[in-house]
Coordinates of C-alpha atoms in Angstrom, one line a residue:
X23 CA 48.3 -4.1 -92.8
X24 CA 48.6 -0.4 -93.3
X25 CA 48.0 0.8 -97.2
X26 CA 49.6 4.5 -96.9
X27 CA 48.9 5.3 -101.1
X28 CA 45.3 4.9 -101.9
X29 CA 43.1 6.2 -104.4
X30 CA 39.7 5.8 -102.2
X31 CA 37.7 8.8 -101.8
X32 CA 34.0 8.9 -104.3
X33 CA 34.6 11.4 -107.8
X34 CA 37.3 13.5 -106.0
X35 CA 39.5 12.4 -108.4
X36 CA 40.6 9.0 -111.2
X37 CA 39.4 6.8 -108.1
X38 CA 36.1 5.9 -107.6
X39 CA 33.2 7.3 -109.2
X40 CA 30.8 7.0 -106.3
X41 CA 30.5 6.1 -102.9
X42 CA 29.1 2.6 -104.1
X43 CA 32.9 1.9 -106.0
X44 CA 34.7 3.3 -103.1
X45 CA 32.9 0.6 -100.6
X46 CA 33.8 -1.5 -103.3
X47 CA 37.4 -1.1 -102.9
X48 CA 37.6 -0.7 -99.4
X49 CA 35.9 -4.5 -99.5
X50 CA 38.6 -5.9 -101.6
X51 CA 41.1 -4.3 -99.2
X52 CA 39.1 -5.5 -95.9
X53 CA 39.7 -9.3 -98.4
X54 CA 43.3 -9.0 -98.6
X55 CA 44.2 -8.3 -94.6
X56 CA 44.5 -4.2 -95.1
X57 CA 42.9 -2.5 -92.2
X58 CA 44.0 0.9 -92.7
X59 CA 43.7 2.6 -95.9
X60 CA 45.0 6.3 -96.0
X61 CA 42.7 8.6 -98.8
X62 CA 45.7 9.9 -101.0
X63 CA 43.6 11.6 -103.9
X64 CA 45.3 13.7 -106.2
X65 CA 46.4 17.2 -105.5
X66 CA 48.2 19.2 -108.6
X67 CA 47.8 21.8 -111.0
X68 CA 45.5 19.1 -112.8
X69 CA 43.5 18.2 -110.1
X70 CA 43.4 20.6 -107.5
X71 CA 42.1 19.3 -104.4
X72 CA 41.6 21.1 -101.0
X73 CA 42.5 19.6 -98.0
X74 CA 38.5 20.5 -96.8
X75 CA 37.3 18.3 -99.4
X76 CA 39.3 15.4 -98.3
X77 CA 38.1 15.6 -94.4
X78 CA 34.6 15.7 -95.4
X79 CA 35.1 12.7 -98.2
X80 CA 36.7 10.9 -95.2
X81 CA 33.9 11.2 -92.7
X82 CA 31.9 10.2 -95.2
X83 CA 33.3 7.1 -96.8
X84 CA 34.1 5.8 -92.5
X85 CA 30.2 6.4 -91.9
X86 CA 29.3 4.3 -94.7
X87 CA 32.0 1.7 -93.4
X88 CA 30.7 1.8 -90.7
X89 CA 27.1 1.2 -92.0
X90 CA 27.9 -1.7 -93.8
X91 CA 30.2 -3.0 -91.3
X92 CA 33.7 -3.1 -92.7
X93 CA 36.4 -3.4 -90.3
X94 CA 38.4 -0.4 -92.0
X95 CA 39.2 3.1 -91.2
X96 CA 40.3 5.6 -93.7
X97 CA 43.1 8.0 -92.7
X98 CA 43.2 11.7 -94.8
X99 CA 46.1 12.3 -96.6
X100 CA 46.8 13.3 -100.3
X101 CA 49.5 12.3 -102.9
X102 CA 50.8 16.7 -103.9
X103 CA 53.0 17.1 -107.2
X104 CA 55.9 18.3 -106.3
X105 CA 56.1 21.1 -108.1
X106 CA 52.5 21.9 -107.6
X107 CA 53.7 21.7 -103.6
X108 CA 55.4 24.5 -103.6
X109 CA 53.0 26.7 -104.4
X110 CA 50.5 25.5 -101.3
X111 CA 50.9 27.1 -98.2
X112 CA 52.3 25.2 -95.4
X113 CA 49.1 25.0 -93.7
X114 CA 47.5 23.3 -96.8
X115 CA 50.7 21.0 -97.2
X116 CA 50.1 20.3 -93.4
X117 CA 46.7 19.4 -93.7
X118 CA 47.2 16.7 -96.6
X119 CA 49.8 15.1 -94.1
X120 CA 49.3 11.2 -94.1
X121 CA 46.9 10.5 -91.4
X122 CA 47.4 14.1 -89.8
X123 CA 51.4 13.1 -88.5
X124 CA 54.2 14.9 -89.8
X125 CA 55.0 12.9 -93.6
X126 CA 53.6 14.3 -96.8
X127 CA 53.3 12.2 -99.8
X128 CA 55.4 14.0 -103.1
X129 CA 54.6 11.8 -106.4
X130 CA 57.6 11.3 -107.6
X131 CA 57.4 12.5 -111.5
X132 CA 56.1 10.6 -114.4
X133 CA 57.5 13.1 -117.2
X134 CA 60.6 12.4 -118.9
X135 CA 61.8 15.8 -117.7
X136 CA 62.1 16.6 -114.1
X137 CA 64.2 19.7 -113.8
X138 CA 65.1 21.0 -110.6
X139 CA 63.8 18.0 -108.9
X140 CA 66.2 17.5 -105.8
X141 CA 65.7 21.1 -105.4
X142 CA 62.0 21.4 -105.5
X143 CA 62.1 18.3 -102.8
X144 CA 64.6 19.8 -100.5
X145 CA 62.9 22.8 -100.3
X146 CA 59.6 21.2 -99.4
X147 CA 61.8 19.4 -96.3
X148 CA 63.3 22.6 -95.8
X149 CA 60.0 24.0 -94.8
X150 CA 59.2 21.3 -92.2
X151 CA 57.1 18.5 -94.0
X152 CA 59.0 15.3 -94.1
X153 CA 58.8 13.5 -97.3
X154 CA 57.6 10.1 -98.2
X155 CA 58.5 9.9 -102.0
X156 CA 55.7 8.0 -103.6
X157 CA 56.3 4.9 -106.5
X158 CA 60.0 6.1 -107.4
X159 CA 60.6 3.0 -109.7
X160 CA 57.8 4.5 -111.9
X161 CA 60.0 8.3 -112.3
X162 CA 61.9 8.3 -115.3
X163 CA 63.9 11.4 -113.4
X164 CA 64.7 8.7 -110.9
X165 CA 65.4 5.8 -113.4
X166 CA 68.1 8.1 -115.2
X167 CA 69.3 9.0 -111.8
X168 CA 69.7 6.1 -109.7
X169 CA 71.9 7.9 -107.1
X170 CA 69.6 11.3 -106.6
X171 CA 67.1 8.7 -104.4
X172 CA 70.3 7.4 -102.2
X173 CA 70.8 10.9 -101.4
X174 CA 67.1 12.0 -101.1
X175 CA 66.9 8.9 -98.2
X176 CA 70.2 9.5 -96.7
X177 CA 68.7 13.1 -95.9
X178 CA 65.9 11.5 -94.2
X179 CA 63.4 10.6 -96.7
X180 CA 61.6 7.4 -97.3
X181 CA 60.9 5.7 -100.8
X182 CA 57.7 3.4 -101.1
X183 CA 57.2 1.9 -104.1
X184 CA 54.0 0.7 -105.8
X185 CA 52.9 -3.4 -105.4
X186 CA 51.9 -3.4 -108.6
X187 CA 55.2 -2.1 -110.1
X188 CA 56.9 -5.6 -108.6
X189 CA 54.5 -7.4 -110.3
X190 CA 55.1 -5.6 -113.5
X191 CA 52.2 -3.7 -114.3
X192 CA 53.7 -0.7 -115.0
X193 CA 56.4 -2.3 -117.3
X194 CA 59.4 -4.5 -116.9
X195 CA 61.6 -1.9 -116.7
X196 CA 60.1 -0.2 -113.8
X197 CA 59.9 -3.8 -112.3
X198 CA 63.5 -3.9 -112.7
X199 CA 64.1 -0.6 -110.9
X200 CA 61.6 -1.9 -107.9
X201 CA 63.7 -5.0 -107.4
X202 CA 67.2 -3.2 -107.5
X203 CA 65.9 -0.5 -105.0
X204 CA 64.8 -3.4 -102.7
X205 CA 68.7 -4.8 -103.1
X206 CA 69.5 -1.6 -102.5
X207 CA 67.7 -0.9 -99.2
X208 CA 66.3 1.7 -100.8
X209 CA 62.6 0.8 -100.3
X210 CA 60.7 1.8 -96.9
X211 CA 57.2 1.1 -97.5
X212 CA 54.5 -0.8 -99.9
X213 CA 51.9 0.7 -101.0
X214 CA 48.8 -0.6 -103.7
X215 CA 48.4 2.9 -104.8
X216 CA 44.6 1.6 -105.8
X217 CA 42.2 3.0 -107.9
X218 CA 39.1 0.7 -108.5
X219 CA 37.9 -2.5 -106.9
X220 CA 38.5 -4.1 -110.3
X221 CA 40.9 -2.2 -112.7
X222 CA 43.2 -1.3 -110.4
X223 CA 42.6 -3.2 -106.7
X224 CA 44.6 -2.9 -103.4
X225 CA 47.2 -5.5 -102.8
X226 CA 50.3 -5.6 -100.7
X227 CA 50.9 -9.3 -99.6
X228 CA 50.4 -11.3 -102.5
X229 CA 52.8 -9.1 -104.5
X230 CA 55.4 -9.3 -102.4
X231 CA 55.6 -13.1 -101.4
X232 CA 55.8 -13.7 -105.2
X233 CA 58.5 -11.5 -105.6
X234 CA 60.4 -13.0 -102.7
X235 CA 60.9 -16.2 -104.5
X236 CA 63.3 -14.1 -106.7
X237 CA 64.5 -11.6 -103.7
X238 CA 65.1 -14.3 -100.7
X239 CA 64.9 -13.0 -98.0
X240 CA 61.9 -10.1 -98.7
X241 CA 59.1 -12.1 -96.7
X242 CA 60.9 -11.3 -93.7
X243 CA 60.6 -7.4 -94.4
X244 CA 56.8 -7.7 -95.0
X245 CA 55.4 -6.8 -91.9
X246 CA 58.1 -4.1 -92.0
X247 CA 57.3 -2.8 -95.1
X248 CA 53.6 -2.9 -94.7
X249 CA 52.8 -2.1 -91.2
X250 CA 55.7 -1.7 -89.3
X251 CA 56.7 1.5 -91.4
X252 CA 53.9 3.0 -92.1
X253 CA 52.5 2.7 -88.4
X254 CA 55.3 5.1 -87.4
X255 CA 54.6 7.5 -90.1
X256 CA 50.8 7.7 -89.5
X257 CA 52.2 8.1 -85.5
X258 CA 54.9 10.4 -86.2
X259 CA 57.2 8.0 -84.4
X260 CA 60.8 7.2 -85.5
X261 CA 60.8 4.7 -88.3
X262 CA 61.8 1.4 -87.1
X263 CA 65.3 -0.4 -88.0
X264 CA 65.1 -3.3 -90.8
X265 CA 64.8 -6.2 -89.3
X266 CA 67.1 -7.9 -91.5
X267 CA 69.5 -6.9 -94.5
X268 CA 67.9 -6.0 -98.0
X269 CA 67.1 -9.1 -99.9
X270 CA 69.9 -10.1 -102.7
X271 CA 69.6 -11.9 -106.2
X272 CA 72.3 -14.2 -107.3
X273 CA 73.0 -12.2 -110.5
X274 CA 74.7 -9.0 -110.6
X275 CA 72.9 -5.9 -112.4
X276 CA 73.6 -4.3 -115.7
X277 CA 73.2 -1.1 -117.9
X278 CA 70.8 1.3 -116.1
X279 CA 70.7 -0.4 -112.5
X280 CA 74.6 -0.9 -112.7
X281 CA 74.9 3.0 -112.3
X282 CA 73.7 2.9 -108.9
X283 CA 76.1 0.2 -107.9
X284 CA 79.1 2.3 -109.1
X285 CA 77.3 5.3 -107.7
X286 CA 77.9 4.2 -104.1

């Protein structure tokens, strides 16, 4: 499997302390069948990394791998607030490009107030970078706003979602959100978005056969969502068809996730 969102690279950012933790996570990935981890630290107005830092951090961490024998590469790549974005020059925004293709990881917002989202984001597309829009379900902005991520992907860009959120780490009502978007079709990619070997491990499998014994018909989008997908973005190739339709619960949805039902 291909992990697109990790958190990977030794005191560049809240990931790993040292290269001894980082090692540590990349194990626990290796454990779970994840081969390929891109490095997505941080980049914003809070932590500002450099595109630099990363390549070195990622030579570094694959020596070490490579040391201790790990069967896993690390890809560069960072995870760029939006708004923070727009201020880097394309060059920069280029060089934090998962795996050095053509997609850019924006983090979707966590603050309750988002103005000028859609804008900010279509201006980013607007100067070349395609956009992979990282844990949506998690975006207030997007919660209130079900539709604005129907049109984001119907203009071409892809939603990926956080394991963790399905198993509801982050919340029920962001777990909610993840499993409507998967009805939806509205989900291209899952990521662990890890942190720590421990606190905050990689996963993609386990999460997602769980919650397909409440969305049948999601374990046959798994290899989809978790390699198929993010192989083409790390190549820069056209993103494969869904094998099959987006998985359905018996119940229809209310209150918030209703919106996006009478938005379409």
């Amino acid at each position: 499997m291909i992990d697109l969102h990790c958190h990977v690279l030794p005191g560049v950012d809240d990931g790993p302390a040292d290269m001894g933790e980082s090692v540590a996570l990349v194990r626990v990935a290796a454990g779970v069948g994840i081969d390929t981890l891109v490095a997505t630290p941080h980049v914003s107005f809070d932590i500002r990394t450099r595109p630099t830092d990363v390549a070195r951090w990622v030579a570094a961490v694959n020596q070490r791998l490579a040391e201790e024998e790990i069967a896993v590469e690390v890809r560069s790549g960072g995870e760029v607030a939006i708004a923070y974005g727009l201020r880097l020059a394309d060059e920069e925004l280029t060089a934090l490009h998962l795996g050095g293709g053509p997609w850019l990881l924006a983090e979707s917002p966590l603050e309750r107030a988002a103005p000028g989202l859609d804008r900010a984001l279509r201006t980013l597309a607007g100067r070349g970078h395609r956009l992979v829009l990282a844990h949506p379900e998690r975006s207030p902005a997007m919660r209130r706003d079900p539709a604005l991520l129907r049109s984001l992907v119907d203009e071409g860009m892809l939603s990926s979602i956080t394991a963790s959120s399905l198993t509801g780490r982050f919340g029920v009502e962001v777990r909610e959100f993840a499993l409507h978007l998967l009805e939806e079709g509205l989900v291209h990619n899952v990521t662990s978005d890890a942190h720590h070997a421990v606190r905050r491990p990689p996963g993609l499998r386990d999460a997602l056969l769980a919650t397909a014994e409440e969305l049948p018909g999601l374990d046959a989008q798994i290899d989809w969502l978790t390699n198929d997908v993010p192989a083409a973005v790390l190549a820069g190739t056209p993103i494969p068809a869904r094998p099959v339709d987006p998985p359905r619960r018996w119940k229809p949805r209310r209150g918030l996730l209703g919106r996006l039902d009478r938005s379409r």
